[in-house]
XYZ file of C-alpha atoms in Angstrom:
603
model
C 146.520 2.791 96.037
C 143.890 4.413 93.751
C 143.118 2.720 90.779
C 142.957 6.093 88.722
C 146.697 6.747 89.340
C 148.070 3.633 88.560
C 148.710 4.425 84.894
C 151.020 7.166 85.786
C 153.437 4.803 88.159
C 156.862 4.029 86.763
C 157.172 1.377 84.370
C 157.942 -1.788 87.267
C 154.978 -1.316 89.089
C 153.262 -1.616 85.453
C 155.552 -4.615 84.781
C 154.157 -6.217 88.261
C 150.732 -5.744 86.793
C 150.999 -7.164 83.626
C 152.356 -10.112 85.374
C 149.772 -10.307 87.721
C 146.820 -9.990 84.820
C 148.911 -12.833 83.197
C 149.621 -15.110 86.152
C 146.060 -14.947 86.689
C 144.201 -14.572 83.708
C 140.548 -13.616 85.395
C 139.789 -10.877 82.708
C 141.283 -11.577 79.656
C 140.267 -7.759 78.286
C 142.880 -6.756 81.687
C 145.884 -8.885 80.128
C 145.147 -7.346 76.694
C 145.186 -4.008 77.562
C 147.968 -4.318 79.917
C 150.870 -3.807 77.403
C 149.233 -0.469 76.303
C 149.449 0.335 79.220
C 153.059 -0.578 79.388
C 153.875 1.223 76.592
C 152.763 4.738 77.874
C 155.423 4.404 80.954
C 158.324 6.249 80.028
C 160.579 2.569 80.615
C 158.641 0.261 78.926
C 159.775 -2.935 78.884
C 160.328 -5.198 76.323
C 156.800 -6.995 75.473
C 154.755 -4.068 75.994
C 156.679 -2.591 72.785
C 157.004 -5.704 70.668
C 153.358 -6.529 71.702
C 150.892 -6.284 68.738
C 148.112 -3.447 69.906
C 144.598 -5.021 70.669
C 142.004 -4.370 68.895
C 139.050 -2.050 69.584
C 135.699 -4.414 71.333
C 133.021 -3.004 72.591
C 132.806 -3.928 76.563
C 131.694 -7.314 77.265
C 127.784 -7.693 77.967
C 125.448 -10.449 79.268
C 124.816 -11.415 75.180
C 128.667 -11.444 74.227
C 130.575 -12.638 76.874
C 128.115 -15.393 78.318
C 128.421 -17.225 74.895
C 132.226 -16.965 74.491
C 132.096 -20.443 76.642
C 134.449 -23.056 75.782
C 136.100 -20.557 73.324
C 140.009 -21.242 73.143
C 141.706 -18.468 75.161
C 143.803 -15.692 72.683
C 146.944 -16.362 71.762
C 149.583 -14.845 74.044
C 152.531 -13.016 73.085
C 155.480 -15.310 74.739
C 157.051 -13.446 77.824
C 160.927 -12.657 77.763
C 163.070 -14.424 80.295
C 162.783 -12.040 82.853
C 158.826 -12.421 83.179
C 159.759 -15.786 85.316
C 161.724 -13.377 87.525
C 158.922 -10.996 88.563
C 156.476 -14.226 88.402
C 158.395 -15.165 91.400
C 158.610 -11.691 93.056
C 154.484 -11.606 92.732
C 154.637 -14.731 93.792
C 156.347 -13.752 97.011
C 154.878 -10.709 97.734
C 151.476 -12.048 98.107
C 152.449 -15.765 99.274
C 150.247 -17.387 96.406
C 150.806 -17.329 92.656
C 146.786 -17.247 92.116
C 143.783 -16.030 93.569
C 142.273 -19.126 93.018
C 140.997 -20.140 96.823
C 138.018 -20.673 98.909
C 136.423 -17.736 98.310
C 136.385 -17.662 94.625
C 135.344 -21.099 94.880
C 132.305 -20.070 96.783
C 131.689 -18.020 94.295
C 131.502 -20.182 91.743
C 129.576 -22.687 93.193
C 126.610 -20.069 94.906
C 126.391 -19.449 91.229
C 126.093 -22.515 89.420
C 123.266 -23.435 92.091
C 120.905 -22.345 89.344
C 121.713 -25.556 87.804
C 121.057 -27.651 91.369
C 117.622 -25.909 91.249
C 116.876 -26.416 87.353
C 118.078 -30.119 87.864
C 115.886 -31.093 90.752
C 112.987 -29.679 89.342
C 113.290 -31.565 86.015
C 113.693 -34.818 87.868
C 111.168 -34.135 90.748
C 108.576 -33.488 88.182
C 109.012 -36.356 86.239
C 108.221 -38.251 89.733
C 105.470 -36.278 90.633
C 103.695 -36.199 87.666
C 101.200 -39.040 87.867
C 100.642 -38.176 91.562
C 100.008 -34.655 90.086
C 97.405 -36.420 87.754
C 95.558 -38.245 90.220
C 95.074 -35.069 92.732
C 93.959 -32.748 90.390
C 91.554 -35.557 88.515
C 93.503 -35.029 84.680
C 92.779 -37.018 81.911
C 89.739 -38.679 83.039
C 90.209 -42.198 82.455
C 92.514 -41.715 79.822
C 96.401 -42.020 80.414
C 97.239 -38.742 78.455
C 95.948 -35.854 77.921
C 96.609 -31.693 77.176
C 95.957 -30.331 80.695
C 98.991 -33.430 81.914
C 101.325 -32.387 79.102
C 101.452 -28.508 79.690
C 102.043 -29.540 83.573
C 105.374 -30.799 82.007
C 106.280 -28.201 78.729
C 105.234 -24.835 80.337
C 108.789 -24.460 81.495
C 110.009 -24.268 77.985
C 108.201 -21.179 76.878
C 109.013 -19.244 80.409
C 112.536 -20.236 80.232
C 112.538 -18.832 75.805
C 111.094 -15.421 77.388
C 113.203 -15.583 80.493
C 116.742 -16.019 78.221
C 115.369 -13.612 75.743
C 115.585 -10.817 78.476
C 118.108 -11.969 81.075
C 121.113 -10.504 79.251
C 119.072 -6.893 79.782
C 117.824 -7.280 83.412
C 121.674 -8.185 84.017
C 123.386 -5.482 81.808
C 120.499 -2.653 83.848
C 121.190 -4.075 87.347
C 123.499 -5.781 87.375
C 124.757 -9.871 87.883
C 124.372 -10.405 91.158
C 120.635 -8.751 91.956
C 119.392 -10.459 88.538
C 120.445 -14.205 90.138
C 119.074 -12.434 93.130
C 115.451 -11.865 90.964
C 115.894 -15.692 89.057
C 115.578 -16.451 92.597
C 112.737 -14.271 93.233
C 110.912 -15.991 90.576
C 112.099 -19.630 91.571
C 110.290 -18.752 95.067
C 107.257 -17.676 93.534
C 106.954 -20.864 90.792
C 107.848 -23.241 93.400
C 105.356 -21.572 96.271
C 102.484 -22.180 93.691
C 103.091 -25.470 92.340
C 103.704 -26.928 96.038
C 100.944 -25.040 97.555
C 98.411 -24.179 95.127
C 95.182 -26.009 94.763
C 93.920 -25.205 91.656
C 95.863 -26.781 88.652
C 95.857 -23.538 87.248
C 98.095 -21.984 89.646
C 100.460 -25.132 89.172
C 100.537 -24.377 85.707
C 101.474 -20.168 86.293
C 104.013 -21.308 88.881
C 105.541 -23.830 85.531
C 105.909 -20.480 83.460
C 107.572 -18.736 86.579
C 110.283 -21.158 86.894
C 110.740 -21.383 83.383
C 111.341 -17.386 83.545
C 113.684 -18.132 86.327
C 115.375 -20.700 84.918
C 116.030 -18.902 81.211
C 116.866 -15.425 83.367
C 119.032 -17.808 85.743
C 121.085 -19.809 83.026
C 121.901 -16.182 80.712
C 123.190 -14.664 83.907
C 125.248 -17.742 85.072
C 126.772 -18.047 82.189
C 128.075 -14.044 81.655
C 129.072 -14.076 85.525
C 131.359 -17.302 85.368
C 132.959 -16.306 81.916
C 133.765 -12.578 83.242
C 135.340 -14.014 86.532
C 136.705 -16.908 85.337
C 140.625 -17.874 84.219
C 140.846 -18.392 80.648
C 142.121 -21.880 80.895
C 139.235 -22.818 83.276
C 136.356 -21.292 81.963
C 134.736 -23.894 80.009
C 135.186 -26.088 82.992
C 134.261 -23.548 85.689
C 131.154 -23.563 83.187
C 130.617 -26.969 82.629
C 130.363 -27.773 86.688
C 126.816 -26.059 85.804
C 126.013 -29.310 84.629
C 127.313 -31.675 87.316
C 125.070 -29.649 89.529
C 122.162 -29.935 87.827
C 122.979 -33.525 87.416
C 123.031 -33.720 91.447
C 119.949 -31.652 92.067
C 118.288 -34.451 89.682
C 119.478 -37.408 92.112
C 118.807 -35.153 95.318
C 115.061 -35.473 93.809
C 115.267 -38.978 93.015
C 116.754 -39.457 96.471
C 114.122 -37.479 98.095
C 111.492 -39.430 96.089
C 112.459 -42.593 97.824
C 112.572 -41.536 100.961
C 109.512 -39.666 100.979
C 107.612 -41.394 98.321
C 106.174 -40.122 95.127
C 102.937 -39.687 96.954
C 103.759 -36.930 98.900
C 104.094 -34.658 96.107
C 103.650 -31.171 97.749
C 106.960 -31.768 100.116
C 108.979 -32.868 97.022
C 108.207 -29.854 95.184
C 108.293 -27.399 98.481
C 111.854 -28.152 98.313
C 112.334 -25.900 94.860
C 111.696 -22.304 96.777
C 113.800 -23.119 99.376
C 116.668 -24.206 97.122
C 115.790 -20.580 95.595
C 116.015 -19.122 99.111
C 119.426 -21.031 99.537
C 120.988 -19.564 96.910
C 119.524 -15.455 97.925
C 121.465 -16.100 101.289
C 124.400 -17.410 99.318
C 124.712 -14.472 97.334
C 124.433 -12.298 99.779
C 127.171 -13.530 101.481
C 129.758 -15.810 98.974
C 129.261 -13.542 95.474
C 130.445 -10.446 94.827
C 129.281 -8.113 91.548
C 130.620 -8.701 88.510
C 133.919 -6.413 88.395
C 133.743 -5.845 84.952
C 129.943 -4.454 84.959
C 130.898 -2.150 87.977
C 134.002 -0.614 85.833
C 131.368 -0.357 83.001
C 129.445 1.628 86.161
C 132.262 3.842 86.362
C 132.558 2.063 90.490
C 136.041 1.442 90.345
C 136.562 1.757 94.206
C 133.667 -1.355 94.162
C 135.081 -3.041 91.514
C 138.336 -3.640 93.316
C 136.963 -4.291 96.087
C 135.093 -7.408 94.316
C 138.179 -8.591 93.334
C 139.319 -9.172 96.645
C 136.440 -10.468 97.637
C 137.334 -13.321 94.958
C 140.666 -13.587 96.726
C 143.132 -11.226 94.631
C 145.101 -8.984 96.698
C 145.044 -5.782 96.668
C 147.904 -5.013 93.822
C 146.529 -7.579 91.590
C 142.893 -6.068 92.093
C 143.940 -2.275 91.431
C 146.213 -3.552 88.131
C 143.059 -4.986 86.969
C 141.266 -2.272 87.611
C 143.383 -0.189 85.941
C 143.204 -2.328 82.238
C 139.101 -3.090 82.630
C 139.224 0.564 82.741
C 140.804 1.096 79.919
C 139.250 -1.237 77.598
C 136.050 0.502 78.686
C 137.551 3.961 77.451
C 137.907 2.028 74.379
C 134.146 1.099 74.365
C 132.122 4.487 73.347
C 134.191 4.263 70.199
C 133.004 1.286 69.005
C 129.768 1.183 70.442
C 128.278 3.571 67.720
C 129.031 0.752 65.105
C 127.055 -2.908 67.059
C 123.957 -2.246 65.653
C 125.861 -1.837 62.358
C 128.173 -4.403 63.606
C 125.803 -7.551 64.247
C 123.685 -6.447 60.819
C 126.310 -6.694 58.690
C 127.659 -9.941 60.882
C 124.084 -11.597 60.221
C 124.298 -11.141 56.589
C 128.279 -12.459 56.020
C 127.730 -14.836 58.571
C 124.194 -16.223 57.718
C 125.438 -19.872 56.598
C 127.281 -20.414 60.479
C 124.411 -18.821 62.386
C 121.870 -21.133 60.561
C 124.458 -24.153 61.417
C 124.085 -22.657 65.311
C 120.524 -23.114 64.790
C 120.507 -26.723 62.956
C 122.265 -28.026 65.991
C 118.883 -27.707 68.252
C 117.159 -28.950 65.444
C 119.591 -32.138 65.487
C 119.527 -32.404 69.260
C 115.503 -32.272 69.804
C 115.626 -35.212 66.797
C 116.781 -37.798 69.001
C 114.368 -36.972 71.524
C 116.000 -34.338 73.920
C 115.498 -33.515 77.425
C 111.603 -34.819 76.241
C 112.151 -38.586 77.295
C 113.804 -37.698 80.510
C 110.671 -35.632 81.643
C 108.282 -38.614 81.137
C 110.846 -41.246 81.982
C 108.657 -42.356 84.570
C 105.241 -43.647 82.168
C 107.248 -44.705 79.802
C 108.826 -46.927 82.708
C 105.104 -47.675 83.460
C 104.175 -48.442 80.326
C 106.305 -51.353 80.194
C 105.103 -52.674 83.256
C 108.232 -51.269 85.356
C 106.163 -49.438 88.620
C 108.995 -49.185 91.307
C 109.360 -45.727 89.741
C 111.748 -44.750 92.974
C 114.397 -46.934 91.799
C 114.124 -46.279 88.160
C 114.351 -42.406 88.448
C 117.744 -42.577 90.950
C 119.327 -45.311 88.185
C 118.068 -42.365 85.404
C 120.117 -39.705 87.522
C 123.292 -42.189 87.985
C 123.316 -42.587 83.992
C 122.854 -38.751 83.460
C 125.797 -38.204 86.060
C 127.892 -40.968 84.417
C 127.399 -39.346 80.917
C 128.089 -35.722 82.025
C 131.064 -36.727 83.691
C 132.374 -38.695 80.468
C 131.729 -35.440 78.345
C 133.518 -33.174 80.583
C 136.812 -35.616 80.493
C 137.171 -36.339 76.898
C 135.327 -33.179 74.742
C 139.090 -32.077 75.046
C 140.535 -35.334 74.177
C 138.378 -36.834 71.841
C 137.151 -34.152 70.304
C 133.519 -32.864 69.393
C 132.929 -34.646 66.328
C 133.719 -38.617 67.954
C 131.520 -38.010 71.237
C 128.829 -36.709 69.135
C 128.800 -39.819 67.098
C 129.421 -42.186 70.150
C 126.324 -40.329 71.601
C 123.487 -40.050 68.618
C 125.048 -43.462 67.458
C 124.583 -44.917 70.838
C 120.828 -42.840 71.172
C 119.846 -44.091 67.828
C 120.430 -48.447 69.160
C 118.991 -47.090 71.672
C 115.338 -46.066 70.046
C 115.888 -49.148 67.908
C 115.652 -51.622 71.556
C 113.265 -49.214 72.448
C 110.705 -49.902 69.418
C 111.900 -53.608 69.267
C 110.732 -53.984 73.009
C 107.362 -51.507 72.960
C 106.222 -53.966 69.961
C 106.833 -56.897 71.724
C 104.603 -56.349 75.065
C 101.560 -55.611 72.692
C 100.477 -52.659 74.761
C 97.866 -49.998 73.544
C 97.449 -46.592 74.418
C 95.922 -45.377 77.908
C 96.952 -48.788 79.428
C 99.040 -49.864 81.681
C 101.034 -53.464 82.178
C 99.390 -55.988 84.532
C 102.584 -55.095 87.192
C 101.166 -51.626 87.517
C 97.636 -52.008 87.917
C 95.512 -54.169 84.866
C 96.149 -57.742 85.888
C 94.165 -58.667 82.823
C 96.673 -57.776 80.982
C 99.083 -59.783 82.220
C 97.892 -63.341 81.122
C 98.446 -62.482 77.170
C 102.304 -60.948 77.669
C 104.585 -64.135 78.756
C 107.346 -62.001 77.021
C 106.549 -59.307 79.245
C 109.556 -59.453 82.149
C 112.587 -59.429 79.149
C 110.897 -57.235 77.308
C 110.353 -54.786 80.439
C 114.285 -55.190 81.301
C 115.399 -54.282 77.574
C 113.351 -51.237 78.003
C 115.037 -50.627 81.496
C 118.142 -50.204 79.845
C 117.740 -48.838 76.382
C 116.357 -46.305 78.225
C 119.179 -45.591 80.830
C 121.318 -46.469 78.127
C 119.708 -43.551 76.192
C 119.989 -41.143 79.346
C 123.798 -42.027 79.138
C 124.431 -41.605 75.478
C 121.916 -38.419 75.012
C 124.497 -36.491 78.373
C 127.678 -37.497 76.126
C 126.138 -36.553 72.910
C 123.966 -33.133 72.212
C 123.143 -32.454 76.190
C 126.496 -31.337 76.836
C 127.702 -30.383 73.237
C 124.865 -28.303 71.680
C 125.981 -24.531 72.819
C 129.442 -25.341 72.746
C 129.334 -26.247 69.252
C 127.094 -23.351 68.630
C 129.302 -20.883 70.242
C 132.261 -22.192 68.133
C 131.006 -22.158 64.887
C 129.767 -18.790 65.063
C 132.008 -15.338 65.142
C 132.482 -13.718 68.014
C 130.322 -10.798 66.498
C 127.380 -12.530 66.100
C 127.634 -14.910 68.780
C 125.419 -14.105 71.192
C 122.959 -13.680 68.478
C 123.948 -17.279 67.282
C 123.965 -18.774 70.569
C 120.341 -17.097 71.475
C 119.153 -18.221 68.397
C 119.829 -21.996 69.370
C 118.407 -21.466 72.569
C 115.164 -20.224 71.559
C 114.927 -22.653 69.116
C 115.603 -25.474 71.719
C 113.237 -23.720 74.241
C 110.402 -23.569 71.400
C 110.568 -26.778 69.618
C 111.246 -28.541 72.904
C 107.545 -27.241 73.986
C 105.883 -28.644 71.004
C 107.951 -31.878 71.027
C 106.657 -32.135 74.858
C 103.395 -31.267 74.738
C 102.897 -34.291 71.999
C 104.929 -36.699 72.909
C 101.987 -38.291 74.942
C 99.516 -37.928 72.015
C 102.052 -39.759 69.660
C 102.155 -42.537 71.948
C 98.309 -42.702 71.567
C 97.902 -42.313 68.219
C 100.994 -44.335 66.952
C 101.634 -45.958 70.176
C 104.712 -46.466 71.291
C 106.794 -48.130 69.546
C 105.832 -46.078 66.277
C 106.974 -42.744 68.513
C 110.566 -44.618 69.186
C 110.698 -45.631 65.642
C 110.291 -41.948 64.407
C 112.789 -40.929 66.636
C 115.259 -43.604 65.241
C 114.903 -41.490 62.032
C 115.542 -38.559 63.704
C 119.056 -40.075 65.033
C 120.046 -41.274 61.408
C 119.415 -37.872 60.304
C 121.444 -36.254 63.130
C 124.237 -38.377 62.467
C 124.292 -37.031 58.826
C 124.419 -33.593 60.260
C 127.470 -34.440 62.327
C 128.782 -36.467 59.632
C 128.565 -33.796 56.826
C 128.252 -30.483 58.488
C 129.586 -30.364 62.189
C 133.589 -29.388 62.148
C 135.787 -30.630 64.684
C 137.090 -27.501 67.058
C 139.686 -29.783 69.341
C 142.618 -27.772 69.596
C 141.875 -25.095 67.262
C 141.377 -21.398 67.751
C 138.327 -19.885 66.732
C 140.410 -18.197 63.861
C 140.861 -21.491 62.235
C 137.947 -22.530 63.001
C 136.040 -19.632 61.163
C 138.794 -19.975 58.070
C 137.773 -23.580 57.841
C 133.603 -22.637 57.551
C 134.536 -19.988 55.486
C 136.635 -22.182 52.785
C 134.265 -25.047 53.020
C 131.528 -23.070 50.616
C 134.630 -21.774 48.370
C 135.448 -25.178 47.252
C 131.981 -26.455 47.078
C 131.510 -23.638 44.273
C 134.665 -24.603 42.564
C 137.431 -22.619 44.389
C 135.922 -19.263 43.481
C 136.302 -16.623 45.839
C 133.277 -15.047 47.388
C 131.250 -12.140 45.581
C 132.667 -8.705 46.597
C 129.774 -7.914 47.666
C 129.266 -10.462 50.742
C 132.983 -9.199 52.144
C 133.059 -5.610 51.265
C 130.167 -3.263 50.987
C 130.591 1.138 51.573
C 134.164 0.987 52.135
C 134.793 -1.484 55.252
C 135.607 -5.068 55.129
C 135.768 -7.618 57.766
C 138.384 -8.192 59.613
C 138.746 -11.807 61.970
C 141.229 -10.581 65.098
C 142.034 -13.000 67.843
C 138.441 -14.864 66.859
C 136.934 -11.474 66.286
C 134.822 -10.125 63.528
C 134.936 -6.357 63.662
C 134.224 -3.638 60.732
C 137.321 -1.471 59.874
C 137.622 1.450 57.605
């Protein structure tokens, strides 16, 4: 059946397809504009005319849709009685009530590989990085030094550029070949820095992974959301992160069996996880359907569909309503630049708390300890580094999993205490223990190489197991806390019209602050050694805790309506109840409007 004449059906065929979009809920813009369709059949039936009409968006891009994670799917008109009876006649006709199978779970998993590749090159770094040291001669006889750090925090300002321009590369050639060119770039980063033999090359091949990884993460994140059911999305999204977690323990695993030593075949395993994924996508992941109906490739675009396992009434019915949300599109398009200007000076108070929560995160230390998890276990005299790095990835795992299960049962607000609570004791046992075992900058404990050192620290064995665990006890609390929780707080608190503004905001900042915070981490430990650097950090915690305390709103259960309603009250009655100036809501004639957790501008 072509996709162009299915408006122009009689009104059951149209009734099938709304119950198909609805049943399975892959594009949410398909279910919306399914009762206009409806209502231009000659027999519409009931919902399509007592359905309120949707409003105009402009078509969902790489910046939009990719932070709309975690976002509370739209409210739903309630179906009549006879929706259950044509539930069961789709249900029939195609043998399945959901296109949920094997293939789109292929799908989703080829893609969230670029968290298995980002995880086990944050992990097999961390490993490799003394190894790394000794080879190339760094640091002299000194512990720490610039050339070691930028080893480590070159990622971070490769993976700022590479988010900063994934969202284009994606929305000019689509999903599928820009994973295909994050992969590109993962073979060429991990080629140099497992082959090269000049540190300098190690450090380019850094930056090219960081491009692949920022270029990666943007494009992940816009393909899951536009293929994903509502209801599963932030959990389709959030497997991301188990991933990652696993490509962390695969390096940790491969570590011990290979040893630490062998550096160059821990790291050659990076381009061929990149390769691994090319071949996946050529063969598990189909485009984007909603960028080829942007294309105009409608034929294409239902054929993608059934590649994710709809059949082949489902796929033209969605077809039909991503095409005619996109008719909607040139009409509004005119007005985003206007759009997100106006958005960024209503909205300035939420898109600065987007922002704050990086700024809270990176205070507690961040991704920063993990990467030199390994000297600080050194530095307290702990040298089976093998061990220590696989128990690091079993706490990370442990704490991702515990985030997933209760963000929707807790809520935001109580794992985000019981995680910069717990991360705060733990840079207290941290500081407690560093100041016990005496040690000094550029040294090491007498179990990892000084035994001269070892006749003045009886207290050095408890000591060394108190760090052991704050530490993993750290790992634990830090994936519960802000690791999980920092973008989908940031995505929540901000509108939908700035939020992909908000959200890249928060990113960059992360990305950016994250490379300073790594590149002196080392130098703090020297010039305040470390237990002053754990004790700063403990302030850091208290004053994250304030910010969740006084500023972070709980989102459980709520739709991003309230949500927005609740921000935008919260300054009223801190000025006394007044309303707003005029001139922050209304300005030439328009004023904003919030539909279904959108901000728009209507005459």
């Amino acid at each position: 059946m072509s996709p162009a004449a299915q408006p122009e059906q009689a009104s059951p065929p149209v009734e099938a397809s709304a119950s198909c979009t609805r049943d399975v809920t892959v594009f949410p813009v398909a279910a919306a504009a399914a009762p206009r369709a409806s209502a231009e059949a000659p027999a519409a039936p009931p919902r399509a005319s007592a359905a309120a009409p949707a409003p105009t968006k402009i078509f969902p891009s790489v910046s939009t849709v990719s932070t709309e994670i975690g976002a509370p799917a739209e409210a739903e008109t309630p179906a009549p009685a006879t929706d259950g009876a044509a539930r069961k006649e789709k249900k029939g006709s195609s043998g399945r009530e959901s296109p949920l199978g094997i293939r789109f779970f292929l799908a989703v998993v080829t893609a969230c590989m670029t968290g298995l590749v980002a995880g086990y090159d944050l992990c097999c770094v961390s490993v490799v990085l003394n190894p790394v040291q000794h080879t190339f001669h760094l640091c002299g006889s000194d512990f720490t030094c610039a050339d070691k750090s930028l080893f480590i925090a070159l990622l971070a300002p490769g993976a700022a550029i590479g988010g900063l321009f994934g969202g284009v590369l994606a929305d000019a050639i689509g999903r599928r070949a820009a994973l295909a060119s994050s992969d590109f770039l993962v073979v060429i980063g991990g080629s140099l820095i497992s082959g090269s033999d000049a540190f300098s090359l190690l450090l380019l091949g850094r930056f090219f992974l960081g491009l692949a990884s920022g270029v990666g993460f943007v494009v992940f994140a816009a393909y899951i959301s536009e293929i994903s059911p509502q209801a599963l999305r932030g959990a389709l999204v959030s497997s991301q992160e188990i991933l990652q977690v696993c490509g962390c323990l695969g390096a940790y695993g491969a570590a011990w069996a290979v040893g630490a030593a062998n550096w160059r075949p821990l790291l050659s395993v990076i381009p061929a996880l990149g390769v691994l994924q090319a071949l996946c996508l050529f063969f598990f992941l189909p485009e984007s359907p909603r960028w080829l109906v942007q294309r105009g490739w409608f034929t294409e675009a239902e054929r993608a569909l059934r590649r994710l396992g709809m059949d082949r009434d489902c796929a033209a019915a969605c077809v039909v309503s991503m095409k005619q949300s996109q008719e909607q599109a040139p009409l509004a398009a005119g007005e985003f630049i206007k759009t997100v200007h106006r958005g960024i000076s209503v909205h300035g108070r939420t898109l600065a708390l987007a922002v704050a929560c990086a700024l809270a995160h990176l205070a507690t230390g961040g991704s920063t300890i993990q990467y030199f998890v390994v000297d600080i276990f050194q530095f307290a005299g702990i040298c089976d580094t093998r061990a220590a790095g696989f128990s690091v990835g079993m706490a990370k795992m442990l704490g991702v999993l515990t985030c997933v299960c209760l963000v929707d049962i807790w809520g935001r607000r109580k794992l985000l205490f019981l995680g910069v609570g717990g991360s705060c004791v733990c840079h207290i046992l941290l500081t407690v223990s560093f100041g016990t075992l005496q040690l000094e900058h550029g040294y090491l404990s007498g179990r990892c190489g000084l035994e001269e050192l070892a006749a003045g620290l009886g207290s050095l064995e408890p000591a060394s197991y108190v760090v052991f665990s704050a530490l993993l006890s750290y790992i634990f609390f830090w994936s519960v806390g802000w690791a999980g929780l920092m973008l989908v707080i940031a995505s929540e608190v901000v509108p939908t019209c700035v939020r992909g503004l908000g959200v890249g905001l928060t990113t960059m900042t992360c990305h950016v602050l994250g490379f300073i915070l790594q590149i002196s981490l080392e130098p703090l430990f020297a010039a305040v050694t470390h237990a002053g650097t754990f004790a700063i950090f403990i302030v850091g915690s208290v004053m994250s805790l304030v910010f969740v305390f006084a500023l972070v709103p709980e989102a459980k259960g709520r739709s991003l309506e309230k949500i927005q309603q609740s921000m935008k009250a919260a300054p009223e009655r801190s000025a006394g109840g007044n309303a707003q100036p005029e001139g922050e809501k209304q300005a030439d004639g328009e004023s904003w409007q919030a539909v279904d957790g959108d901000c728009r501008v209507s005459p």
